[in-house]
Short mmCIF file of C-alpha atoms and ligand atoms in Angstrom, two decimals:
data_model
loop_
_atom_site.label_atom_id
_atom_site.label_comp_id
_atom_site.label_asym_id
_atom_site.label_seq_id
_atom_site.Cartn_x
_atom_site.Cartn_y
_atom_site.Cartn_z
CA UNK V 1 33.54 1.09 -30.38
CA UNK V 2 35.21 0.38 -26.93
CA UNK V 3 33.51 -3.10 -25.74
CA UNK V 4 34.29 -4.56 -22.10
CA UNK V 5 33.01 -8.00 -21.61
CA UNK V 6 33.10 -9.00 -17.81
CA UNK V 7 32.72 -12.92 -17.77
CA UNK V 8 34.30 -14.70 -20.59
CA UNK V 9 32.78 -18.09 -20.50
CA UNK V 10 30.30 -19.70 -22.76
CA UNK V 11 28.48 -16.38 -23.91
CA UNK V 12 30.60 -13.87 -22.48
CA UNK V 13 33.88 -15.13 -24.98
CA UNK V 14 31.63 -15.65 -27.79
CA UNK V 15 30.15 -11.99 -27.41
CA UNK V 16 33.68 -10.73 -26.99
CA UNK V 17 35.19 -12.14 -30.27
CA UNK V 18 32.27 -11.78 -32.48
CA UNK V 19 32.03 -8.18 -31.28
CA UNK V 20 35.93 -7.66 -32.39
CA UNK V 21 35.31 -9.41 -35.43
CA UNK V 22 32.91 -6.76 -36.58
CA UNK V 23 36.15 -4.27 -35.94
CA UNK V 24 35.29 -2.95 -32.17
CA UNK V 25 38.14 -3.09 -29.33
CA UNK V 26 37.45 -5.52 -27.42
CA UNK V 27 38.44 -6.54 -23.28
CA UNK V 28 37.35 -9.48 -21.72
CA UNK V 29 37.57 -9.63 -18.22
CA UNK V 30 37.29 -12.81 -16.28
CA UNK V 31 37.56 -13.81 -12.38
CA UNK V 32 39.59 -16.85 -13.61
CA UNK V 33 43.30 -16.32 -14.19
CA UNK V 34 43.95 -19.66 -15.35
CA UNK V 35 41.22 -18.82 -17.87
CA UNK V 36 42.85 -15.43 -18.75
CA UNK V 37 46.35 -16.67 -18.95
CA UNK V 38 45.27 -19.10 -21.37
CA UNK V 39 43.24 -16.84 -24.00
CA UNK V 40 46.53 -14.51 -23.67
CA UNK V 41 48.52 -17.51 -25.09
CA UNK V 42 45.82 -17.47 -28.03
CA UNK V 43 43.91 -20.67 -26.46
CA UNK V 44 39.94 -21.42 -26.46
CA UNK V 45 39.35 -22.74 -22.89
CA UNK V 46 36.21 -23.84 -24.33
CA UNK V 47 35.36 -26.55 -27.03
CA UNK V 48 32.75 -23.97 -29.54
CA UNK V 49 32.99 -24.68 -32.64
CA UNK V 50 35.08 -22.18 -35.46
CA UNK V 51 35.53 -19.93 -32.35
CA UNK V 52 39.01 -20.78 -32.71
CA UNK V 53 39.44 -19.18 -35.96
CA UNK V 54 37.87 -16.22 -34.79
CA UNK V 55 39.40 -15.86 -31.78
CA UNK V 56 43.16 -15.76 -33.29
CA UNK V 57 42.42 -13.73 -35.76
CA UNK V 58 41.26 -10.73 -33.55
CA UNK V 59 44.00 -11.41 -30.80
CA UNK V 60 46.48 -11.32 -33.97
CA UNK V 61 44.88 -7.92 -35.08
CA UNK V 62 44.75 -6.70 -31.44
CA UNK V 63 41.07 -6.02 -31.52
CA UNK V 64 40.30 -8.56 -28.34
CA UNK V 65 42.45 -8.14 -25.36
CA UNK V 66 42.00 -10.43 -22.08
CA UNK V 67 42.23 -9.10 -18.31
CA UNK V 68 41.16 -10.18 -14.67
CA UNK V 69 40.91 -6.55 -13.59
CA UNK V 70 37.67 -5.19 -13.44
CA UNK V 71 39.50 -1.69 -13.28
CA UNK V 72 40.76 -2.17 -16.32
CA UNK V 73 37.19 -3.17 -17.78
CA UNK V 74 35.77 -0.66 -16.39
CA UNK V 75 38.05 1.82 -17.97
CA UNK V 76 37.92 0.29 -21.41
CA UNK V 77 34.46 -0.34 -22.47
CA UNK V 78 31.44 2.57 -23.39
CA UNK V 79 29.31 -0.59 -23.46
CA UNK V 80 30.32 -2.81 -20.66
CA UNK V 81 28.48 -6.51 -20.87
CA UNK V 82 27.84 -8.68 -18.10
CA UNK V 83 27.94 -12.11 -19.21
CA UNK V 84 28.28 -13.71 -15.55
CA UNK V 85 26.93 -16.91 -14.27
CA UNK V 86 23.31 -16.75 -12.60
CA UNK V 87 23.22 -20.21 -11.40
CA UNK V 88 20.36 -21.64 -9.92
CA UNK V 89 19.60 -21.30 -5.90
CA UNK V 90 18.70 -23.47 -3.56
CA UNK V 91 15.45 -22.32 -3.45
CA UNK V 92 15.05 -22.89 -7.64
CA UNK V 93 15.27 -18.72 -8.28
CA UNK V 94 18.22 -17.55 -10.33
CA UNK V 95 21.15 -16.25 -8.17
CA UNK V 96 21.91 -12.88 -9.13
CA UNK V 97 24.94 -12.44 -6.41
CA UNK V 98 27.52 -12.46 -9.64
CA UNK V 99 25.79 -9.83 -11.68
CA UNK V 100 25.05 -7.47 -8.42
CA UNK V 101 28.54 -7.82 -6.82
CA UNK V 102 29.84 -6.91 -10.45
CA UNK V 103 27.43 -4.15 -10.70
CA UNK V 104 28.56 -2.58 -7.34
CA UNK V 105 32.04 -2.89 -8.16
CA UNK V 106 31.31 -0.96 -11.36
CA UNK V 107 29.72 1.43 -9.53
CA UNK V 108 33.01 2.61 -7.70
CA UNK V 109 35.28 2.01 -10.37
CA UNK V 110 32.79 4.61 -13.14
CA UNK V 111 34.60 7.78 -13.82
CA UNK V 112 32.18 8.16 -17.20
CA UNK V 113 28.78 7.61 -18.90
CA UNK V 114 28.67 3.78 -19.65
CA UNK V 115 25.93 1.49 -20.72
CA UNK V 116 25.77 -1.85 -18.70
CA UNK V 117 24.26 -4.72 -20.33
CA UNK V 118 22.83 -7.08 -18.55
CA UNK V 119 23.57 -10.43 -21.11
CA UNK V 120 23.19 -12.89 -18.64
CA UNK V 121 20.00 -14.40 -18.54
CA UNK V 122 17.94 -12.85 -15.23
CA UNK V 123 14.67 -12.16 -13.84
CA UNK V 124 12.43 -9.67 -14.60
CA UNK V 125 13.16 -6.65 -12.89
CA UNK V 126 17.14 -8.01 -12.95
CA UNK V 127 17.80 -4.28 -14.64
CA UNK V 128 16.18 -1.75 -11.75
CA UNK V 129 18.29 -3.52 -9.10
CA UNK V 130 21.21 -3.35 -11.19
CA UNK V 131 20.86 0.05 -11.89
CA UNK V 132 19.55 0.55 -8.00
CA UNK V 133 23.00 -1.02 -6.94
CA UNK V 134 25.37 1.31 -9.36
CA UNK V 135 23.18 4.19 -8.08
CA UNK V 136 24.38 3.74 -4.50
CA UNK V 137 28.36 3.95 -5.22
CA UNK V 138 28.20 6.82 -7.55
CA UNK V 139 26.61 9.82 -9.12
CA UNK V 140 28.08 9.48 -12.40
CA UNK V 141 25.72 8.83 -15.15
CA UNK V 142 25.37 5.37 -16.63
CA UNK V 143 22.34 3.11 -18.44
CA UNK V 144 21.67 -0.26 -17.65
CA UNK V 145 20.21 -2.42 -20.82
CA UNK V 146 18.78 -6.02 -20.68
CA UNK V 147 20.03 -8.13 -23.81
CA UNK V 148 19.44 -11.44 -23.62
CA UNK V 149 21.23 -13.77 -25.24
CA UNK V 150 19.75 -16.35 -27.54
CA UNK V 151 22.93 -18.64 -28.52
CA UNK V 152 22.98 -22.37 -29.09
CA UNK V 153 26.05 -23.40 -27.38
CA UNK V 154 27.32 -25.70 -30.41
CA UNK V 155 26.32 -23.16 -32.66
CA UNK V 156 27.13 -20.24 -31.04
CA UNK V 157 29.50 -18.41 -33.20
CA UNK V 158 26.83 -18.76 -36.41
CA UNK V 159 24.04 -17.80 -34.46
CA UNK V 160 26.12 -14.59 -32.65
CA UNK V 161 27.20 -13.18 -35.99
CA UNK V 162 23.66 -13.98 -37.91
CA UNK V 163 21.17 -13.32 -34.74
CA UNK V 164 17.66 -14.25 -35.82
CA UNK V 165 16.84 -10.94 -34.13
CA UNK V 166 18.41 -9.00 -30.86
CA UNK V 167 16.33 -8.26 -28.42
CA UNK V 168 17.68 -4.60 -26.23
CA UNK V 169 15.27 -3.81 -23.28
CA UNK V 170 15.96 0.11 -22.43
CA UNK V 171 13.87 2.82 -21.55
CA UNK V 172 16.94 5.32 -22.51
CA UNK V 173 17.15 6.33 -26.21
CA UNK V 174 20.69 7.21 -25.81
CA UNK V 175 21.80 3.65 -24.67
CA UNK V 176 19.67 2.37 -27.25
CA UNK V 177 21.28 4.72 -29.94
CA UNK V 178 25.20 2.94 -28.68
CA UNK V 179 23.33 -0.82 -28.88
CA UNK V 180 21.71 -0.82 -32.48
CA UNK V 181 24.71 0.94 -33.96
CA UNK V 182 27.01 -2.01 -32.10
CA UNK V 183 24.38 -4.88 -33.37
CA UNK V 184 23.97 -3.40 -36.88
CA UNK V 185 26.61 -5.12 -38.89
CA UNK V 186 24.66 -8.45 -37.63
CA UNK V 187 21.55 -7.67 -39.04
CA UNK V 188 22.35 -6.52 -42.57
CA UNK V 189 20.07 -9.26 -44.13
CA UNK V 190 17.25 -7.88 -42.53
CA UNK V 191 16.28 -9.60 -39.51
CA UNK V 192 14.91 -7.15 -36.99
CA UNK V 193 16.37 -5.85 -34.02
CA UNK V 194 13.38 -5.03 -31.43
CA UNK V 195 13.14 -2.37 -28.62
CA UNK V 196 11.45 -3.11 -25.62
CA UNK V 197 11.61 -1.89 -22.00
CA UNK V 198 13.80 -4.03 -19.81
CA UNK V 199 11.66 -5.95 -18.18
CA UNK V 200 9.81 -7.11 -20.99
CA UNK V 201 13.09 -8.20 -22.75
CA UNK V 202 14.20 -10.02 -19.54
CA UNK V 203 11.18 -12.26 -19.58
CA UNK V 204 11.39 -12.63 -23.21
CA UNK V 205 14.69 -14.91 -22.55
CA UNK V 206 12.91 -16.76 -19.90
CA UNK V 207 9.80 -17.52 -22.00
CA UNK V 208 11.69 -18.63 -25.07
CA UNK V 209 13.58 -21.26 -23.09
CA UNK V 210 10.41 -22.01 -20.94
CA UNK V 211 8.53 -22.44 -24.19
CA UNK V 212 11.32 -24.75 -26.05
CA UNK V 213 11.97 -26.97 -22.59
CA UNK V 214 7.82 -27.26 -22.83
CA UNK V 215 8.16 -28.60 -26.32
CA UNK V 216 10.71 -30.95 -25.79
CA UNK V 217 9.29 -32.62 -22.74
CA UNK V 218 5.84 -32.72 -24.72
CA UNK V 219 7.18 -34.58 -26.72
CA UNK V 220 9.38 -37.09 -24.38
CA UNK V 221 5.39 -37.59 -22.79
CA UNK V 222 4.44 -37.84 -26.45
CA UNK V 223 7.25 -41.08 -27.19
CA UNK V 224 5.98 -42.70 -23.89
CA UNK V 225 3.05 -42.86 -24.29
CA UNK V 226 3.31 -44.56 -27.84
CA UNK V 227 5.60 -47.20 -26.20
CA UNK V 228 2.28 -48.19 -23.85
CA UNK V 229 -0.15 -48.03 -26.55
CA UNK V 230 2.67 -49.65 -29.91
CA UNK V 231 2.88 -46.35 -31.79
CA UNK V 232 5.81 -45.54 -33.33
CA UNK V 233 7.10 -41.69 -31.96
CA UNK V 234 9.30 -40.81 -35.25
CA UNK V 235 6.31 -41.34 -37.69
CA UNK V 236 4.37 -39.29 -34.59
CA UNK V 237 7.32 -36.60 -35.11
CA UNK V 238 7.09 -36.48 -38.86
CA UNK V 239 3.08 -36.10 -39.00
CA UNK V 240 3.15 -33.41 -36.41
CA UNK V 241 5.80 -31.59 -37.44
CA UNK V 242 5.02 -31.15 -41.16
CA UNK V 243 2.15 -28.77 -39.89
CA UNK V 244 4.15 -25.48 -40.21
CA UNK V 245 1.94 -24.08 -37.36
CA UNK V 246 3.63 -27.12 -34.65
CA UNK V 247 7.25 -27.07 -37.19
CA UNK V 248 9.65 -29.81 -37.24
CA UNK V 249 12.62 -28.72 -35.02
CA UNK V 250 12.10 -30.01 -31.01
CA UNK V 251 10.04 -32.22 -31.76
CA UNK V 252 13.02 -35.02 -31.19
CA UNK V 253 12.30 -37.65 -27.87
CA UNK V 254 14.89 -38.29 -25.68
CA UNK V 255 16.30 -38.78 -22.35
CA UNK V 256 15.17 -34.70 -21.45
CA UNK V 257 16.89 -31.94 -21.63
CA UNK V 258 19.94 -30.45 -20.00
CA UNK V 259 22.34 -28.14 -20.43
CA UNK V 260 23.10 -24.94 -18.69
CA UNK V 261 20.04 -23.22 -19.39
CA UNK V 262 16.77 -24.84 -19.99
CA UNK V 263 17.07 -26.68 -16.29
CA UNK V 264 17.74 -23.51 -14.42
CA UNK V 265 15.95 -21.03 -16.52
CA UNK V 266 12.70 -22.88 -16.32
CA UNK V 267 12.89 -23.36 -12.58
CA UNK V 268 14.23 -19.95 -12.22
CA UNK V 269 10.85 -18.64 -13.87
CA UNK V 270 8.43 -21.28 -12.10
CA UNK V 271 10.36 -19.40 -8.86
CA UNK V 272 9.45 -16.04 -10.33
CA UNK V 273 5.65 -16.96 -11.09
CA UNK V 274 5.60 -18.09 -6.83
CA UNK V 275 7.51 -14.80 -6.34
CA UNK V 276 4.62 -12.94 -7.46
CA UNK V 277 2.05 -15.05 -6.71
CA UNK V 278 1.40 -16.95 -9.89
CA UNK V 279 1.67 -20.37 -10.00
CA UNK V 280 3.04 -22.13 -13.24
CA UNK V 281 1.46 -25.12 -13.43
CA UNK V 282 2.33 -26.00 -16.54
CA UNK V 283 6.33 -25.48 -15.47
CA UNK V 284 5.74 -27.13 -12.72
CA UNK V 285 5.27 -30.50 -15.21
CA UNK V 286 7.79 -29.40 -17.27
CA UNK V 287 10.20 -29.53 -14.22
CA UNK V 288 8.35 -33.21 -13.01
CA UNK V 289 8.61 -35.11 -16.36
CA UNK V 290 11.81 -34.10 -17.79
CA UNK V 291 13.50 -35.06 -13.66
CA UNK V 292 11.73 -38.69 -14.83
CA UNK V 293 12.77 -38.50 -18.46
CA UNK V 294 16.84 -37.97 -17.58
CA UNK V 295 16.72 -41.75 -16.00
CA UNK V 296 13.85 -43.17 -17.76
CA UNK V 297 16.82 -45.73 -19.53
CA UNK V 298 17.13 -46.73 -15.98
CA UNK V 299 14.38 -49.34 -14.57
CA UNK V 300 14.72 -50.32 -18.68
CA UNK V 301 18.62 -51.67 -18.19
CA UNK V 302 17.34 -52.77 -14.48
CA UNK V 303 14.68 -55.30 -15.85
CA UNK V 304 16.80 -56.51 -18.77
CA UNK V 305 19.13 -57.55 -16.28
CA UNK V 306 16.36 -58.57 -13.81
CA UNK V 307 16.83 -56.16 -11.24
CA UNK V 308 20.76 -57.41 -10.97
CA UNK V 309 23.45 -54.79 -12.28
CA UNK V 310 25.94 -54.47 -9.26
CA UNK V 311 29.24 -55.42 -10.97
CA UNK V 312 27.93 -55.37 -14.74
CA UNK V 313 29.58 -52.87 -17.11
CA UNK V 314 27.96 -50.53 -18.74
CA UNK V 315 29.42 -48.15 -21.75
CA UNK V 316 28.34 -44.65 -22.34
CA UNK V 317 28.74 -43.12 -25.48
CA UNK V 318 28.12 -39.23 -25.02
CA UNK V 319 28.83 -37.53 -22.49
CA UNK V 320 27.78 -33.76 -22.67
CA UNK V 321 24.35 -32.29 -22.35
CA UNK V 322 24.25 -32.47 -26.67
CA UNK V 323 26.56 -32.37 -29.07
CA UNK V 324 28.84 -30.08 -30.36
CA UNK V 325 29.76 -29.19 -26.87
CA UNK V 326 31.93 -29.76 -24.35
CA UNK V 327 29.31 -28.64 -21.36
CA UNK V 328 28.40 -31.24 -19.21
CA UNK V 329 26.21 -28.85 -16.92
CA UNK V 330 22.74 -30.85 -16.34
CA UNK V 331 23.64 -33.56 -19.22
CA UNK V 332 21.27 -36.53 -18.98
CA UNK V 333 24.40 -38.73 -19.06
CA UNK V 334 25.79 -37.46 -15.60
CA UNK V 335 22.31 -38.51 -13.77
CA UNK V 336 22.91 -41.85 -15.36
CA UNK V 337 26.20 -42.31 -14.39
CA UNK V 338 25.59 -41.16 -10.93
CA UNK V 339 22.59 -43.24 -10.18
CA UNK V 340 24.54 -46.24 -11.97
CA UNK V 341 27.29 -45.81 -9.81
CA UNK V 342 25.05 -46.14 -6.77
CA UNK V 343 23.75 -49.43 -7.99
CA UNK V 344 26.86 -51.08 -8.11
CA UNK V 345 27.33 -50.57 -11.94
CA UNK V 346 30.82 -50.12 -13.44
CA UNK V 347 31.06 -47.27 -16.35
CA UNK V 348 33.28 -46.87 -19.04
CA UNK V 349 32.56 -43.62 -21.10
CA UNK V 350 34.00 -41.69 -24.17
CA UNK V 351 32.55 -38.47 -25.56
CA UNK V 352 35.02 -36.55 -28.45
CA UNK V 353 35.06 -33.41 -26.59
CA UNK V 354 33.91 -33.33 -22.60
CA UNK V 355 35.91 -36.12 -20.99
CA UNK V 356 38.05 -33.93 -19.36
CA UNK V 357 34.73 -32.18 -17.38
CA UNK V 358 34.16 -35.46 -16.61
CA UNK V 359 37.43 -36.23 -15.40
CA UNK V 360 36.90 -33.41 -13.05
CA UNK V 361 33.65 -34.51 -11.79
CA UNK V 362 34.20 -37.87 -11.57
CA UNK V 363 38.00 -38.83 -11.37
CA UNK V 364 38.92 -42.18 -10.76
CA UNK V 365 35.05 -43.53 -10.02
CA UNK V 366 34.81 -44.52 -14.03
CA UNK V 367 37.13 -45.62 -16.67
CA UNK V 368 37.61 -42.83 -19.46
CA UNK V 369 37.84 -44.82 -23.25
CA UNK V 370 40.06 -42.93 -26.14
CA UNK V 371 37.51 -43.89 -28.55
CA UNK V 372 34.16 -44.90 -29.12
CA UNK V 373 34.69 -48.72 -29.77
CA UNK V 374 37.34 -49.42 -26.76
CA UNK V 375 34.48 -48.36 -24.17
CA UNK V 376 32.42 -51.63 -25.21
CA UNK V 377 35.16 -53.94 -24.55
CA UNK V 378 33.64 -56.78 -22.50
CA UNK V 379 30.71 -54.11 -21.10
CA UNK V 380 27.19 -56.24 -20.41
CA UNK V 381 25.64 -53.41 -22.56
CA UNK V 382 25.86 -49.91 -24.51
CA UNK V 383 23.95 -46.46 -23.54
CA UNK V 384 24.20 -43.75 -26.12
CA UNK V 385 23.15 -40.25 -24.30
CA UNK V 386 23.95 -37.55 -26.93
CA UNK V 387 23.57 -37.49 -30.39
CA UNK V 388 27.00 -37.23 -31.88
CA UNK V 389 27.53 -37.03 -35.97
CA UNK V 390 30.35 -40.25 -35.35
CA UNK V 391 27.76 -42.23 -33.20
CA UNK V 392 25.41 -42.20 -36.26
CA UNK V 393 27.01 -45.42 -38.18
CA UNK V 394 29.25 -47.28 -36.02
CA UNK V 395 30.07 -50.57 -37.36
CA UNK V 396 27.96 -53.30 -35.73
CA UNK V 397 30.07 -55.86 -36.24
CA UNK V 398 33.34 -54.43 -34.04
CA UNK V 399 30.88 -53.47 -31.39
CA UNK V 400 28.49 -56.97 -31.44
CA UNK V 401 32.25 -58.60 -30.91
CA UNK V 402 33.56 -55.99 -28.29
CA UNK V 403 30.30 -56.09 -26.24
CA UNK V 404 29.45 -59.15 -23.84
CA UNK V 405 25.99 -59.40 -25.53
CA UNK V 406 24.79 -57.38 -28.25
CA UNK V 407 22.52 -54.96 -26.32
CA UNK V 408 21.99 -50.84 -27.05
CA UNK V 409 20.25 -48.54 -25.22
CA UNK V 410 19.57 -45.69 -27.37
CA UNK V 411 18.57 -42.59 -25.39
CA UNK V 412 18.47 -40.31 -28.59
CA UNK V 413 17.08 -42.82 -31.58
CA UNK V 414 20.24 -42.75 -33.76
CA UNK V 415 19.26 -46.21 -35.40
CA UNK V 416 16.53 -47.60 -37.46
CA UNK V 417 14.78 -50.13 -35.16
CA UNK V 418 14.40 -52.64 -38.07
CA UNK V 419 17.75 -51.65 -38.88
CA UNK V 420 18.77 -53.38 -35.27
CA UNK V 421 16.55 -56.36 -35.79
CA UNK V 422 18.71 -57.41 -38.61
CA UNK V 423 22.05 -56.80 -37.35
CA UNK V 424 21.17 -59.05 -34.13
CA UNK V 425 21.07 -56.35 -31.79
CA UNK V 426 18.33 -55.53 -28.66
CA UNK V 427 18.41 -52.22 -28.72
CA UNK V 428 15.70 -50.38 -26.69
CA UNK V 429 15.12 -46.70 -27.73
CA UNK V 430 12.54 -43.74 -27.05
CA UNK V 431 9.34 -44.01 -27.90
CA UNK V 432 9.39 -47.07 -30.19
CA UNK V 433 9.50 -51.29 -30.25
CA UNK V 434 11.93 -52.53 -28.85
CA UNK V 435 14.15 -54.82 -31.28
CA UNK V 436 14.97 -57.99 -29.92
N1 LIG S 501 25.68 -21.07 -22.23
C1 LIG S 501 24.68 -20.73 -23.01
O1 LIG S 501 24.38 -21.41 -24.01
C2 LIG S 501 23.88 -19.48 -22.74
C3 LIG S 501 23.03 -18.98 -23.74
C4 LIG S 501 22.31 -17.83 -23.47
C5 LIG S 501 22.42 -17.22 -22.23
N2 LIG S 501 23.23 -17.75 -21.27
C6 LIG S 501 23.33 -17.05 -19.98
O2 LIG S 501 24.53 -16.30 -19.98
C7 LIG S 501 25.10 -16.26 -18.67
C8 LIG S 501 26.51 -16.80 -18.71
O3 LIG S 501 26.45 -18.16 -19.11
P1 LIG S 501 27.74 -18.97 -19.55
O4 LIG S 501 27.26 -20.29 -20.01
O5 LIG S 501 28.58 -18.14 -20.44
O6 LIG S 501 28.47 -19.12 -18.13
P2 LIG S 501 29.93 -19.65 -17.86
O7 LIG S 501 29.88 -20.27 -16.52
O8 LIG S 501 30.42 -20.44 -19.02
O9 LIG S 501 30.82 -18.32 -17.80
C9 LIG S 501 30.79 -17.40 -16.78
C10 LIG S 501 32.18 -16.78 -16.64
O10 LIG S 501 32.11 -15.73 -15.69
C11 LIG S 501 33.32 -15.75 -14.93
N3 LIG S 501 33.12 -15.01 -13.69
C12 LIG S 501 32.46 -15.38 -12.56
N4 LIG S 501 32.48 -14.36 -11.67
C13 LIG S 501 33.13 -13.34 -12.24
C14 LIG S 501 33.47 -12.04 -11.84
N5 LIG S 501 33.10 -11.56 -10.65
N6 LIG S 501 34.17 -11.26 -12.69
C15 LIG S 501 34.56 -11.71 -13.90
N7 LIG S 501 34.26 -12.95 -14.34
C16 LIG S 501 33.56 -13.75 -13.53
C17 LIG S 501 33.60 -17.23 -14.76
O11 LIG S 501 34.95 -17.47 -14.41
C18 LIG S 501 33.22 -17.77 -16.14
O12 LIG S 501 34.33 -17.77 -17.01
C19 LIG S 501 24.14 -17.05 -17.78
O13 LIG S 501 23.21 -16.16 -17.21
C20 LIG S 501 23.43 -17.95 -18.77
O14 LIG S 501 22.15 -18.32 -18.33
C21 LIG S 501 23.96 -18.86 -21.51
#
């Protein structure tokens, strides 16, 4: 089939090349002509992993084509996805602007029946205005389907090409007839793909991010509250979790969650219950604990150093919002930095793939280490913020000798605290003793 893909970041290049790779003809169009210029020379602009592979081999076999004309999209595509930003708005609501300017341009440029996806994650009743806004510029006939997208960023590729299940929200039988025979090659093993109408499949997205983000920040409230009362959170974790109705994944403490979609997607849908008059209160804690949880290392390093960190060094290992990722959108490590910063605190970071991002954000405010163990030269202390494989087993020794004092603050629990005790170390973690 003729695919157009208009937005090729994050979801919208992964949709593109995993579509090709099933043998469709694939155009991605994208705003960004540094972006385009780039894929045309056969580069990833992102860091996903074994997208690479993927990628080349499609461009090579001319299945996946890049463009920044929307003309040209237009043209190409019988299924045309929108996989544009929906940021969040001032006000906490998603901000459709991207997806509706898109959709009017569509409008003038159809010449021929076309199914619009909506793939970008919106609010219910994202599809009528969509399909109100193509209405207006033209009297051709077109569908507009809500498909969420249910990606891991990290994971993305595997999770694209073996979807758990696809969600299509449609109330048109033809547009649904294009989408399952595009999707089937995904879901040879079985796993279901399930009609709904569109606005049911819009919330769908919002409620399975609303519900994981809940999890999660249960959880964080779960690992403080054992630090007040001497309880140890990972045997909490483990006894929970084996109970197949609670499961074991999400059930990890930390310093919250980030990213590019839990933050905005849960506020987005706390602005939607307001919208129509409901009032999520249990979002609305959600939204309150994990803003607390991001900087809860915070008055922790404060106290150790008795209120006094203006001019101590601190080194952060991990910079984007988890790993296996180069997005730094929301990470727990750039409220850290930031509110470090303003206390007078100097940084020294390394993460293996997002220093550039960081680079961008911050320039010149922090010092950027090639590797892990040159960031703890002569720092007063080390913060670990995502969970990276090579953080798992450094070697204590290097970094007790590199480090001013041996001192750890682990905002994901990558070490044994007993573990710490012996090798010397205070290392203060999430929802456990302390090891001093
Ligand atoms: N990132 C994820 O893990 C993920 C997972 C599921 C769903 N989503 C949702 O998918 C959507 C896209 O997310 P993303 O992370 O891929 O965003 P992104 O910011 O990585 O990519 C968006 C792309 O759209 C391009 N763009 C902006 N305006 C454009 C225009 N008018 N025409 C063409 N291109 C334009 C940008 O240049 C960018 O490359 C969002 O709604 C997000 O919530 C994201």
């Amino acid at each position: 089939m003729k695919i157009s893909v208009i937005g090729t970041g994050y979801v919208g290049l992964v949709t593109g090349t995993c579509l090709a790779e099933t043998g469709n003809d694939v155009l991605c169009v994208d705003i960004d002509k540094g972006k385009v210029d780039k894929m045309q020379k056969g580069q990833v602009p992102i860091y996903e992993p074994h997208l690479d592979i993927i990628f080349n081999r499609n461009i090579k076999a001319n299945r996946l084509k890049f463009s920044t004309s929307l003309k040209d999209g237009v043209e190409h595509g019988d299924i045309i996805f929108l996989a544009l930003p929906t940021p969040e708005d001032d006000d906490g609501s998603a901000d459709l602007s991207y997806v509706l300017e898109a959709a009017k341009d569509i409008g003038r440029l159809l010449k021929s029946y076309k199914v619009i996806v909506d793939k970008s994650t919106v609010p219910v009743g994202t599809a009528d205005k969509v399909t109100e806004v193509i209405s207006k510029e033209t009297d051709i006939e077109f569908d507009v389907v809500s498909n969420p997208e249910f990606l891991r960023e990290g994971f993305a590729v595997d999770d694209f090409l073996k979807p758990e299940r696809i969600v299509i929200g449609s109330s048109s039988n033809r547009a649904i007839e294009l989408m399952e025979k595009l999707y089937k090659p995904f879901v040879r093993s079985g796993n279901p793909i399930i009609i709904m109408d569109e606005r049911s499949a819009e919330l769908t997205k919002y409620a399975a991010n609303a519900f994981l983000a809940t999890k999660i920040t249960f959880m964080n409230e779960i690992a403080n509250f054992c630090e007040k009362v001497g309880a140890d959170v990972d045997k909490v974790r483990v006894g929970m979790g084996t109970d197949s109705r609670i499961g074991k994944r999400f059930l990890f403490p930390g310093i919250g969650y980030g990213g590019s979609c839990f933050p905005k997607d849960v506020k987005a849908l706390h602005k939607s219950g307001q919208d129509a008059n409901y009032n999520f209160n249990i979002l609305d804690a959600v939204i309150k604990v994990n803003d607390v949880q991001k900087k809860v290392l915070i008055p922790r390093i404060e106290s150790y150093f008795n209120q006094d960190i203006k001019g101590k060094t601190f080194a952060i290992w991990g910079l984007a919002f988890k790993p296996e990722t180069d997005d730094i959108r929301e990470a727990p490590a750039i409220y850290m930095i930031e509110d470090l910063l303003n206390r007078g605190a100097n940084i020294n970071v390394f993460d293996p793939e997002a220093m550039d991002n960081v680079k961008n954000r911050f320039g010149e405010a922090i010092r950027y280490s090639n590797n892990m163990y040159d960031t703890t030269i002569d720092a007063d202390a080390l913060i670990i913020s995502t969970e990276w494989s090579i953080f798992r087993t450094p070697n204590f020794a290097k970094l007790k000798n590199n480090l001013k004092q041996p001192v750890i603050f682990d905002g994901r629990n990558l070490y044994e605290v007993e573990d710490m005790v012996k090798e010397g170390f205070y290392y203060s973690s999430i929802g456990r003793k302390d090891a001093n």
